[in-house]
Short mmCIF file of C-alpha atoms and ligand atoms in Angstrom, two decimals:
data_model
loop_
_atom_site.label_atom_id
_atom_site.label_comp_id
_atom_site.label_asym_id
_atom_site.label_seq_id
_atom_site.Cartn_x
_atom_site.Cartn_y
_atom_site.Cartn_z
CA UNK A 1 -175.54 154.49 48.14
CA UNK A 2 -177.97 156.48 45.84
CA UNK A 3 -180.50 154.85 43.84
CA UNK A 4 -181.53 156.02 40.41
CA UNK A 5 -185.02 155.80 39.02
CA UNK A 6 -185.47 155.54 35.14
CA UNK A 7 -188.81 155.63 33.45
CA UNK A 8 -188.90 154.16 30.12
CA UNK A 9 -191.38 152.72 27.58
CA UNK A 10 -190.79 149.46 26.07
CA UNK A 11 -193.21 147.46 23.87
CA UNK A 12 -195.83 150.11 24.58
CA UNK A 13 -195.81 149.66 28.41
CA UNK A 14 -194.42 152.21 30.67
CA UNK A 15 -191.97 150.71 33.08
CA UNK A 16 -189.68 151.68 35.86
CA UNK A 17 -186.11 150.66 36.55
CA UNK A 18 -184.25 151.40 39.70
CA UNK A 19 -180.49 150.90 40.40
CA UNK A 20 -177.66 151.79 42.96
CA UNK A 21 -174.78 154.05 42.04
CA UNK A 22 -172.46 151.05 42.30
CA UNK A 23 -174.08 149.02 39.67
CA UNK A 24 -172.06 147.74 36.75
CA UNK A 25 -172.58 148.61 33.00
CA UNK A 26 -173.15 144.91 32.27
CA UNK A 27 -175.85 144.71 34.91
CA UNK A 28 -177.59 147.79 33.55
CA UNK A 29 -177.57 146.47 30.12
CA UNK A 30 -178.97 143.04 31.26
CA UNK A 31 -181.59 144.83 33.14
CA UNK A 32 -182.87 146.55 30.15
CA UNK A 33 -182.31 143.61 28.00
CA UNK A 34 -184.60 141.60 30.20
CA UNK A 35 -187.18 144.45 30.22
CA UNK A 36 -187.35 144.33 26.45
CA UNK A 37 -187.47 140.53 26.42
CA UNK A 38 -184.67 140.84 24.00
CA UNK A 39 -182.45 137.82 22.94
CA UNK A 40 -178.65 137.93 23.32
CA UNK A 41 -178.15 138.82 19.66
CA UNK A 42 -180.67 141.68 19.67
CA UNK A 43 -179.35 145.26 19.72
CA UNK A 44 -181.05 147.58 22.18
CA UNK A 45 -181.25 151.36 21.67
CA UNK A 46 -182.60 153.94 24.11
CA UNK A 47 -183.98 157.16 22.88
CA UNK A 48 -184.57 160.32 24.94
CA UNK A 49 -187.56 162.64 24.32
CA UNK A 50 -185.83 164.37 21.47
CA UNK A 51 -185.35 161.17 19.64
CA UNK A 52 -181.48 161.18 20.29
CA UNK A 53 -179.86 157.96 21.19
CA UNK A 54 -178.63 157.71 24.70
CA UNK A 55 -176.04 155.29 26.06
CA UNK A 56 -177.42 152.54 28.11
CA UNK A 57 -175.04 152.69 31.14
CA UNK A 58 -175.02 153.25 34.90
CA UNK A 59 -174.64 157.10 34.07
CA UNK A 60 -177.91 157.20 32.28
CA UNK A 61 -179.53 160.23 33.44
CA UNK A 62 -182.64 159.73 36.03
CA UNK A 63 -185.73 161.05 34.42
CA UNK A 64 -189.38 161.75 35.33
CA UNK A 65 -192.45 159.65 34.27
CA UNK A 66 -193.31 162.48 32.01
CA UNK A 67 -189.96 162.51 30.29
CA UNK A 68 -189.59 158.65 29.92
CA UNK A 69 -187.05 157.14 27.49
CA UNK A 70 -188.05 154.90 24.64
CA UNK A 71 -186.41 151.52 24.66
CA UNK A 72 -186.26 149.51 21.52
CA UNK A 73 -185.10 146.26 20.10
CA UNK A 74 -183.58 147.57 16.93
CA UNK A 75 -182.80 144.21 15.33
CA UNK A 76 -186.46 143.34 14.95
CA UNK A 77 -188.55 143.61 11.69
CA UNK A 78 -190.05 146.91 10.91
CA UNK A 79 -193.48 146.24 9.48
CA UNK A 80 -195.40 149.07 7.90
CA UNK A 81 -192.60 151.65 8.05
CA UNK A 82 -191.40 152.93 4.86
CA UNK A 83 -187.57 151.97 4.86
CA UNK A 84 -184.87 151.61 2.26
CA UNK A 85 -186.25 148.16 1.48
CA UNK A 86 -189.43 149.68 0.17
CA UNK A 87 -187.23 151.81 -1.92
CA UNK A 88 -185.24 148.75 -3.18
CA UNK A 89 -188.51 147.35 -4.27
CA UNK A 90 -189.42 150.41 -6.19
CA UNK A 91 -186.04 150.61 -7.85
CA UNK A 92 -186.18 146.99 -8.74
CA UNK A 93 -189.74 147.54 -10.48
CA UNK A 94 -188.67 150.53 -12.12
CA UNK A 95 -185.69 148.75 -13.51
CA UNK A 96 -187.91 145.96 -14.82
CA UNK A 97 -190.33 148.39 -16.26
CA UNK A 98 -187.54 150.40 -18.04
CA UNK A 99 -186.04 147.06 -19.66
CA UNK A 100 -189.69 146.38 -20.90
CA UNK A 101 -189.90 149.82 -22.49
CA UNK A 102 -186.54 149.54 -23.81
CA UNK A 103 -187.40 146.37 -25.58
CA UNK A 104 -190.64 147.86 -27.03
CA UNK A 105 -189.53 151.44 -27.89
CA UNK A 106 -185.65 151.35 -28.02
CA UNK A 107 -184.94 154.21 -25.82
CA UNK A 108 -185.62 155.21 -22.16
CA UNK A 109 -188.42 157.99 -22.20
CA UNK A 110 -187.59 161.17 -20.42
CA UNK A 111 -190.39 160.61 -17.96
CA UNK A 112 -188.63 157.35 -16.83
CA UNK A 113 -185.28 159.09 -16.51
CA UNK A 114 -186.85 161.70 -14.32
CA UNK A 115 -188.63 159.10 -12.12
CA UNK A 116 -185.34 157.30 -11.59
CA UNK A 117 -183.63 160.35 -10.51
CA UNK A 118 -186.54 161.17 -8.13
CA UNK A 119 -186.11 157.70 -6.57
CA UNK A 120 -182.42 158.15 -6.33
CA UNK A 121 -182.72 161.62 -4.62
CA UNK A 122 -185.22 160.04 -2.37
CA UNK A 123 -182.77 157.25 -1.38
CA UNK A 124 -180.13 159.84 -0.68
CA UNK A 125 -182.36 161.64 1.56
CA UNK A 126 -183.70 158.65 3.39
CA UNK A 127 -180.12 157.24 3.91
CA UNK A 128 -178.74 160.35 5.26
CA UNK A 129 -181.53 160.82 7.77
CA UNK A 130 -181.71 157.22 8.64
CA UNK A 131 -178.12 157.25 9.86
CA UNK A 132 -177.81 160.20 11.67
CA UNK A 133 -179.60 159.38 15.01
CA UNK A 134 -178.50 155.86 14.83
CA UNK A 135 -174.70 156.67 14.82
CA UNK A 136 -174.98 159.63 17.11
CA UNK A 137 -173.65 162.07 14.58
CA UNK A 138 -174.43 165.58 14.12
CA UNK A 139 -174.28 167.66 11.13
CA UNK A 140 -171.39 170.16 10.78
CA UNK A 141 -173.65 173.11 10.17
CA UNK A 142 -175.13 173.99 13.48
CA UNK A 143 -176.41 171.74 16.12
CA UNK A 144 -179.51 170.59 14.57
CA UNK A 145 -180.29 167.09 15.45
CA UNK A 146 -181.90 165.19 12.76
CA UNK A 147 -185.00 163.05 13.13
CA UNK A 148 -184.39 159.52 14.22
CA UNK A 149 -185.55 156.69 12.25
CA UNK A 150 -185.06 152.95 13.06
CA UNK A 151 -182.38 151.16 11.37
CA UNK A 152 -183.04 149.05 8.23
CA UNK A 153 -183.71 145.44 8.61
CA UNK A 154 -181.62 143.12 6.35
CA UNK A 155 -182.98 142.73 3.09
CA UNK A 156 -183.04 139.12 1.98
CA UNK A 157 -184.06 139.74 -1.51
CA UNK A 158 -180.90 141.92 -2.18
CA UNK A 159 -177.90 139.93 -3.40
CA UNK A 160 -174.44 140.44 -1.83
CA UNK A 161 -173.28 142.83 -4.49
CA UNK A 162 -176.26 145.16 -4.06
CA UNK A 163 -176.20 144.92 -0.18
CA UNK A 164 -172.46 145.95 -0.46
CA UNK A 165 -173.17 148.85 -2.78
CA UNK A 166 -175.74 150.11 -0.40
CA UNK A 167 -173.23 149.96 2.42
CA UNK A 168 -170.88 151.90 0.29
CA UNK A 169 -173.35 154.53 -0.49
CA UNK A 170 -174.23 155.03 3.21
CA UNK A 171 -170.56 154.96 4.26
CA UNK A 172 -169.88 157.76 1.73
CA UNK A 173 -173.00 159.69 2.70
CA UNK A 174 -172.28 159.70 6.40
CA UNK A 175 -168.59 159.92 6.29
CA UNK A 176 -168.38 163.69 6.05
CA UNK A 177 -170.43 163.97 9.26
CA UNK A 178 -168.82 164.62 12.49
CA UNK A 179 -168.83 161.82 14.96
CA UNK A 180 -169.68 163.07 18.52
CA UNK A 181 -166.98 163.58 21.02
CA UNK A 182 -168.46 160.89 23.37
CA UNK A 183 -168.21 158.37 20.64
CA UNK A 184 -164.57 159.30 19.65
CA UNK A 185 -163.64 158.95 23.26
CA UNK A 186 -165.20 155.50 23.71
CA UNK A 187 -163.53 154.30 20.62
CA UNK A 188 -160.38 154.73 22.48
CA UNK A 189 -161.37 152.23 25.18
CA UNK A 190 -162.11 148.48 25.45
CA UNK A 191 -165.59 149.04 26.64
CA UNK A 192 -166.64 150.18 23.03
CA UNK A 193 -169.73 148.21 22.28
CA UNK A 194 -169.57 146.94 18.62
CA UNK A 195 -173.10 145.67 18.59
CA UNK A 196 -174.54 149.06 18.46
CA UNK A 197 -173.10 149.84 14.94
CA UNK A 198 -174.06 148.68 11.44
CA UNK A 199 -171.42 148.12 8.75
CA UNK A 200 -171.46 151.66 7.11
CA UNK A 201 -171.13 153.22 10.50
CA UNK A 202 -168.17 150.95 11.49
CA UNK A 203 -166.52 151.96 8.19
CA UNK A 204 -166.80 155.61 9.34
CA UNK A 205 -165.35 154.80 12.66
CA UNK A 206 -162.37 153.08 11.05
CA UNK A 207 -161.92 156.24 8.96
CA UNK A 208 -161.85 158.18 12.24
CA UNK A 209 -159.16 155.86 13.69
CA UNK A 210 -157.04 156.40 10.58
CA UNK A 211 -157.57 160.17 10.74
CA UNK A 212 -157.03 160.56 14.38
CA UNK A 213 -153.61 158.76 14.30
CA UNK A 214 -152.70 161.43 11.67
CA UNK A 215 -152.11 158.67 9.16
CA UNK A 216 -153.58 160.65 6.30
CA UNK A 217 -151.01 163.45 6.75
CA UNK A 218 -148.13 161.14 7.59
CA UNK A 219 -148.37 158.95 4.65
CA UNK A 220 -150.14 161.31 2.10
CA UNK A 221 -153.20 159.28 1.77
CA UNK A 222 -156.09 160.80 0.04
CA UNK A 223 -159.40 160.47 1.87
CA UNK A 224 -161.12 158.85 -1.19
CA UNK A 225 -158.30 156.27 -1.42
CA UNK A 226 -158.67 155.53 2.28
CA UNK A 227 -162.39 155.16 1.84
CA UNK A 228 -162.00 152.80 -1.21
CA UNK A 229 -159.60 150.69 0.69
CA UNK A 230 -161.70 150.55 3.76
CA UNK A 231 -164.58 149.51 1.69
CA UNK A 232 -162.75 146.87 -0.19
CA UNK A 233 -161.54 145.23 3.07
CA UNK A 234 -165.24 145.22 4.13
CA UNK A 235 -166.04 143.38 0.95
CA UNK A 236 -163.40 140.93 1.57
CA UNK A 237 -164.66 139.64 4.96
CA UNK A 238 -167.11 136.87 4.67
CA UNK A 239 -170.53 136.58 6.14
CA UNK A 240 -169.78 133.76 8.56
CA UNK A 241 -170.52 133.55 12.32
CA UNK A 242 -167.24 134.71 13.80
CA UNK A 243 -164.30 135.87 11.26
CA UNK A 244 -166.42 138.37 9.82
CA UNK A 245 -166.22 142.25 9.37
CA UNK A 246 -167.54 142.83 12.87
CA UNK A 247 -164.52 140.72 14.09
CA UNK A 248 -162.19 142.89 11.98
CA UNK A 249 -163.65 145.96 13.42
CA UNK A 250 -163.34 144.84 16.97
CA UNK A 251 -159.73 143.86 16.60
CA UNK A 252 -158.83 147.05 14.89
CA UNK A 253 -160.70 148.94 17.55
CA UNK A 254 -158.97 147.12 20.33
CA UNK A 255 -155.63 147.89 18.68
CA UNK A 256 -156.56 151.59 18.54
CA UNK A 257 -157.61 151.68 22.13
CA UNK A 258 -154.45 150.02 23.21
CA UNK A 259 -152.42 152.56 21.16
CA UNK A 260 -154.17 155.37 23.18
CA UNK A 261 -154.04 153.65 26.60
CA UNK A 262 -150.37 152.70 26.46
CA UNK A 263 -149.43 156.16 24.93
CA UNK A 264 -147.70 154.23 22.13
CA UNK A 265 -147.91 157.37 20.01
CA UNK A 266 -145.06 158.73 22.10
CA UNK A 267 -143.07 155.56 22.17
CA UNK A 268 -143.26 154.22 18.60
CA UNK A 269 -142.96 155.69 15.35
CA UNK A 270 -145.92 156.65 13.15
CA UNK A 271 -145.01 153.83 10.70
CA UNK A 272 -145.06 151.11 13.40
CA UNK A 273 -148.48 152.36 14.54
CA UNK A 274 -149.66 152.26 10.98
CA UNK A 275 -148.30 148.68 10.42
CA UNK A 276 -150.12 147.69 13.64
CA UNK A 277 -153.49 149.19 12.84
CA UNK A 278 -153.60 148.06 9.18
CA UNK A 279 -152.52 144.46 10.15
CA UNK A 280 -155.29 144.41 12.68
CA UNK A 281 -157.78 145.47 10.07
CA UNK A 282 -156.47 142.92 7.36
CA UNK A 283 -155.60 140.03 9.75
CA UNK A 284 -158.52 137.79 8.76
CA UNK A 285 -159.50 138.75 5.24
CA UNK A 286 -161.43 136.21 3.35
CA UNK A 287 -161.48 133.80 6.32
CA UNK A 288 -163.56 130.86 5.09
CA UNK A 289 -164.79 129.88 8.51
CA UNK A 290 -162.79 126.62 8.86
CA UNK A 291 -159.34 126.78 10.75
CA UNK A 292 -155.82 125.75 9.69
CA UNK A 293 -156.12 122.15 10.99
CA UNK A 294 -159.26 121.82 8.84
CA UNK A 295 -157.37 123.43 5.76
CA UNK A 296 -154.66 120.95 6.17
CA UNK A 297 -156.61 117.86 6.97
CA UNK A 298 -159.14 118.41 4.08
CA UNK A 299 -156.14 119.23 1.80
CA UNK A 300 -157.95 122.49 0.55
CA UNK A 301 -156.59 124.77 -2.09
CA UNK A 302 -155.21 127.02 0.61
CA UNK A 303 -153.14 124.22 2.28
CA UNK A 304 -151.95 123.22 -1.19
CA UNK A 305 -151.01 126.73 -2.13
CA UNK A 306 -149.06 127.45 1.15
CA UNK A 307 -147.66 123.84 1.67
CA UNK A 308 -149.51 123.71 4.83
CA UNK A 309 -147.63 126.54 6.51
CA UNK A 310 -150.17 128.84 8.07
CA UNK A 311 -152.44 128.65 5.01
CA UNK A 312 -155.02 131.00 6.36
CA UNK A 313 -152.65 133.82 7.62
CA UNK A 314 -150.68 133.71 4.44
CA UNK A 315 -154.00 133.98 2.62
CA UNK A 316 -155.25 136.92 4.74
CA UNK A 317 -152.04 138.87 3.95
CA UNK A 318 -151.91 137.90 0.20
CA UNK A 319 -155.54 139.30 0.04
CA UNK A 320 -154.58 142.46 1.87
CA UNK A 321 -151.82 143.25 -0.68
CA UNK A 322 -154.01 142.21 -3.43
CA UNK A 323 -156.41 144.98 -2.23
CA UNK A 324 -153.50 147.36 -2.07
CA UNK A 325 -152.50 146.45 -5.51
CA UNK A 326 -155.47 148.31 -6.87
CA UNK A 327 -154.37 151.76 -7.43
CA UNK A 328 -157.67 153.40 -6.34
CA UNK A 329 -157.35 151.49 -2.95
CA UNK A 330 -153.58 151.86 -2.43
CA UNK A 331 -153.08 153.81 0.72
CA UNK A 332 -149.34 153.08 0.25
CA UNK A 333 -149.06 154.63 -3.13
CA UNK A 334 -147.51 157.94 -2.11
CA UNK A 335 -144.65 156.39 -0.19
CA UNK A 336 -141.11 155.87 -1.14
CA UNK A 337 -140.23 152.12 -2.13
CA UNK A 338 -138.19 151.88 0.91
CA UNK A 339 -141.05 152.89 3.14
CA UNK A 340 -143.39 150.52 1.19
CA UNK A 341 -141.08 147.66 1.78
CA UNK A 342 -140.79 148.25 5.35
CA UNK A 343 -144.69 148.50 5.82
CA UNK A 344 -145.18 145.45 3.78
CA UNK A 345 -142.54 143.47 5.75
CA UNK A 346 -144.02 144.61 9.04
CA UNK A 347 -147.53 143.79 8.12
CA UNK A 348 -146.68 140.33 6.82
CA UNK A 349 -144.97 139.62 10.11
CA UNK A 350 -147.83 140.97 12.25
CA UNK A 351 -150.44 139.14 10.23
CA UNK A 352 -148.57 135.71 10.13
CA UNK A 353 -148.12 136.16 13.87
CA UNK A 354 -151.82 135.69 14.53
CA UNK A 355 -151.50 132.07 13.80
CA UNK A 356 -152.26 130.61 17.12
CA UNK A 357 -149.79 127.81 16.33
CA UNK A 358 -146.77 130.40 16.95
CA UNK A 359 -148.53 131.58 20.24
CA UNK A 360 -145.91 129.99 22.60
CA UNK A 361 -142.96 130.88 20.53
CA UNK A 362 -143.82 134.58 20.32
CA UNK A 363 -145.04 134.80 23.86
CA UNK A 364 -141.80 133.27 25.25
CA UNK A 365 -139.72 135.63 23.00
CA UNK A 366 -141.65 138.58 24.49
CA UNK A 367 -141.12 137.10 28.00
CA UNK A 368 -137.42 136.87 27.51
CA UNK A 369 -137.17 140.63 26.48
CA UNK A 370 -139.78 142.21 28.60
CA UNK A 371 -137.76 143.02 31.73
CA UNK A 372 -135.18 144.81 29.62
CA UNK A 373 -137.49 146.12 26.91
CA UNK A 374 -135.87 148.89 24.89
CA UNK A 375 -138.23 150.95 22.58
CA UNK A 376 -135.17 151.82 20.32
CA UNK A 377 -134.34 148.09 19.76
CA UNK A 378 -135.58 146.99 16.29
CA UNK A 379 -136.11 143.33 17.30
CA UNK A 380 -137.88 144.32 20.70
CA UNK A 381 -140.27 146.51 18.73
CA UNK A 382 -141.08 143.93 16.22
CA UNK A 383 -141.90 141.43 19.11
CA UNK A 384 -144.09 144.01 20.84
CA UNK A 385 -145.87 144.71 17.51
CA UNK A 386 -146.81 141.11 17.06
CA UNK A 387 -147.97 140.84 20.80
CA UNK A 388 -150.12 143.84 20.35
CA UNK A 389 -151.91 142.31 17.20
CA UNK A 390 -152.20 138.94 18.90
CA UNK A 391 -153.66 140.56 22.11
CA UNK A 392 -156.13 142.52 20.04
CA UNK A 393 -157.11 139.48 18.03
CA UNK A 394 -158.13 137.46 21.02
CA UNK A 395 -159.47 140.28 23.27
CA UNK A 396 -163.19 139.58 23.24
CA UNK A 397 -163.21 138.57 27.01
CA UNK A 398 -161.40 141.93 27.92
CA UNK A 399 -164.66 143.62 26.96
CA UNK A 400 -167.71 144.08 28.98
CA UNK A 401 -169.62 140.99 29.64
CA UNK A 402 -172.62 142.18 27.57
CA UNK A 403 -170.37 142.72 24.65
CA UNK A 404 -168.15 139.60 25.00
CA UNK A 405 -171.01 137.00 25.51
CA UNK A 406 -172.57 137.26 21.90
CA UNK A 407 -168.95 136.89 20.56
CA UNK A 408 -168.73 133.62 22.39
CA UNK A 409 -171.81 132.35 20.63
CA UNK A 410 -170.52 133.41 17.34
CA UNK A 411 -167.20 131.61 17.89
CA UNK A 412 -168.99 128.31 19.06
CA UNK A 413 -171.27 128.42 16.07
CA UNK A 414 -168.25 128.62 13.77
CA UNK A 415 -166.46 125.75 15.65
CA UNK A 416 -169.55 123.70 15.44
CA UNK A 417 -169.97 124.24 11.78
CA UNK A 418 -166.49 123.01 11.34
CA UNK A 419 -166.66 119.95 13.74
CA UNK A 420 -170.03 118.88 11.99
CA UNK A 421 -168.28 119.15 8.62
CA UNK A 422 -165.39 117.25 9.79
CA UNK A 423 -167.63 114.50 10.90
CA UNK A 424 -169.46 114.29 7.74
CA UNK A 425 -166.17 114.11 5.83
CA UNK A 426 -164.56 111.53 8.17
CA UNK A 427 -161.82 113.98 9.22
CA UNK A 428 -160.35 114.28 12.74
CA UNK A 429 -162.55 116.54 14.91
CA UNK A 430 -160.92 118.99 17.25
CA UNK A 431 -162.40 118.24 20.78
CA UNK A 432 -162.75 121.92 21.45
CA UNK A 433 -165.00 122.35 18.48
CA UNK A 434 -167.12 119.34 19.20
CA UNK A 435 -170.68 120.38 20.18
CA UNK A 436 -171.01 117.06 22.07
CA UNK A 437 -167.98 117.87 24.26
CA UNK A 438 -167.77 121.71 24.54
CA UNK A 439 -169.87 124.02 26.70
CA UNK A 440 -169.40 127.74 27.01
CA UNK A 441 -167.74 127.70 30.49
CA UNK A 442 -165.46 124.86 29.70
CA UNK A 443 -164.46 126.52 26.46
CA UNK A 444 -163.69 129.84 28.22
CA UNK A 445 -162.08 128.79 31.63
CA UNK A 446 -159.32 126.94 29.70
CA UNK A 447 -158.97 129.54 27.07
CA UNK A 448 -158.66 132.29 29.73
CA UNK A 449 -156.39 130.39 32.10
CA UNK A 450 -153.95 129.02 29.66
CA UNK A 451 -153.99 131.66 26.77
CA UNK A 452 -155.48 135.10 27.74
CA UNK A 453 -154.12 135.48 31.43
CA UNK A 454 -150.54 134.60 30.43
CA UNK A 455 -150.37 136.88 27.38
CA UNK A 456 -152.29 139.69 28.94
CA UNK A 457 -150.20 139.83 32.12
CA UNK A 458 -146.95 139.81 30.27
CA UNK A 459 -148.09 142.81 28.19
CA UNK A 460 -149.28 144.47 31.35
CA UNK A 461 -145.80 144.20 33.08
CA UNK A 462 -144.63 146.50 30.26
CA UNK A 463 -147.72 148.67 30.41
CA UNK A 464 -149.03 148.53 33.98
CA UNK A 465 -152.11 150.81 33.02
CA UNK A 466 -153.41 147.62 31.22
CA UNK A 467 -154.00 145.76 34.24
CA UNK A 468 -157.20 147.65 34.88
CA UNK A 469 -158.27 147.77 31.22
CA UNK A 470 -157.59 144.26 29.93
CA UNK A 471 -156.34 142.10 32.75
CA UNK A 472 -158.92 142.64 35.33
CA UNK A 473 -161.90 142.18 33.08
CA UNK A 474 -160.44 138.97 31.79
CA UNK A 475 -160.00 137.92 35.59
CA UNK A 476 -163.79 138.71 36.09
CA UNK A 477 -164.75 136.72 33.09
CA UNK A 478 -162.70 133.64 34.30
CA UNK A 479 -164.57 133.94 37.78
CA UNK A 480 -167.86 134.05 35.90
CA UNK A 481 -167.24 131.20 33.77
CA UNK A 482 -165.61 129.22 36.61
CA UNK A 483 -168.86 129.60 38.81
CA UNK A 484 -170.97 128.52 35.85
CA UNK A 485 -168.69 125.41 35.22
CA UNK A 486 -168.93 124.52 38.86
CA UNK A 487 -172.57 124.74 38.90
CA UNK A 488 -173.19 122.66 35.87
CA UNK A 489 -170.66 120.03 37.45
CA UNK A 490 -172.69 120.07 40.53
CA UNK A 491 -175.96 119.65 38.71
CA UNK A 492 -174.53 116.69 36.72
CA UNK A 493 -173.56 115.21 39.90
CA UNK A 494 -176.93 115.48 41.48
CA UNK A 495 -178.87 114.39 38.47
CA UNK A 496 -176.65 111.21 37.82
CA UNK A 497 -178.24 108.12 39.15
P1 5GP B 1 -158.08 134.27 14.71
O1 5GP B 1 -158.75 133.09 14.05
O2 5GP B 1 -159.35 135.15 15.19
O3 5GP B 1 -157.01 135.05 13.98
O4 5GP B 1 -157.33 133.81 15.99
C1 5GP B 1 -157.74 133.54 17.07
C2 5GP B 1 -158.25 132.13 17.56
O5 5GP B 1 -158.25 132.15 18.95
C3 5GP B 1 -159.56 131.90 17.11
O6 5GP B 1 -159.69 131.30 15.95
C4 5GP B 1 -160.07 130.95 18.20
O7 5GP B 1 -159.70 129.67 18.06
C5 5GP B 1 -159.23 131.41 19.51
N1 5GP B 1 -160.17 132.23 20.27
C6 5GP B 1 -160.24 133.72 20.20
N2 5GP B 1 -161.01 134.14 21.08
C7 5GP B 1 -161.52 133.01 21.79
C8 5GP B 1 -162.21 132.94 23.00
O8 5GP B 1 -162.99 133.80 23.60
N3 5GP B 1 -162.67 131.70 23.42
C9 5GP B 1 -161.95 130.51 22.82
N4 5GP B 1 -162.26 129.35 23.32
N5 5GP B 1 -161.13 130.65 21.81
C10 5GP B 1 -160.84 132.03 21.38
MN1 MN B 2 -158.85 136.96 14.13
#
């Protein structure tokens, strides 16, 4: 076994890491995470001497002391560095000044318009540069790597609308740049790390998915309409711990990966693939962070509107078609009414299938047809499409531990918020959401044993290549959480009087 020595600078100190060729990606990430004294929710980035982002993985190139990498916790605050937030401040002050002048003089003087256009042009420059190194993008014209600058911290003074508009501007600014081949390939696999990307970048990656599956050509979608649609989808995910835009991105990316891994492009029609990817994208739109049981028990507006029948999933789907009803976002507008009906019907079925209350029924149906599965049978295809969306939806544990672990924190945070509210309102509390009863291992061992393994193994029977890509990682996660569960049980036993 060969060992690799990596020299890197973190928090101003030059450090050395050593690992063997058989080390796992998760271990390498953990090693650097520990070295940076980073919290689980922090995002780490490694830069080489040219300032280009390099992937933190076992394949990280060995280097010398002189050519050390720079390791940074990019989620931390950026004091003293001129960023877009300074620019926001400047714009805000300028706006204030303009209204004062308008009040006094009645018109905006030329000098002020000039100043505004300078600030706007500076913003464009800053934003385009800011994103290039961060996303690993290269300009089309030649191979010039643009200077790296750290990402912008969240700007609490901005309201939601302004923040979204910033994301929109960044998305449009960087959308014409070419995503590197390495990122395009990673995007087709379950090891893709969502935590390395911010919202505008994820929108670009979603655009790549739609483009790479030839949807723009097949369904005559104009790029601008696709961009408007993706941006509206982003706007309709709420800023909540789990069911947020990041979750939407992960589910869509997993679907995209599964389509490539199983070679579904040669087994299903383009329309079916489009239904699956778009359903994944829309499947949790406007999720309020409280599940169906809460909706029904608390008799919320959603439960009333949908008569307690999958209130959330009905809502997600209705919001999706509400977005598509706007002509500038309607990626279905150039289709025949037959095609539109077919896609609408397909998306409704796929999105409603994500209600976990339907889980056993759908899985049993798939089990019954799996051994004689026929890709030309309409009903078989429909069940498979639902299964694919379901698998993508609950696939976090199929990802590398370093990617999956923060997702569990997010999920439990949302669960605990719900159970706290249920206690406060005197509503029934689901035990699996109760902070006094649940632990990470207890939550995962039963979910993996009873939900993930049966579902993933059934799909892997139809596509044996998935064993290695989703079934085995989930098996490893079960092992990991079982060991943790046992350790905490043993500890409890020894500390009890
Ligand atoms: P979603 O609400 O995302 O459409 O449906 C998936 C549901 O499955 C989640 O709300 C959650 O209850 C459950 N789920 C998904 N992933 C996990 C996981 O990793 N652990 C546990 N315990 N539940 C999960
Ligand atoms: Mn979901």
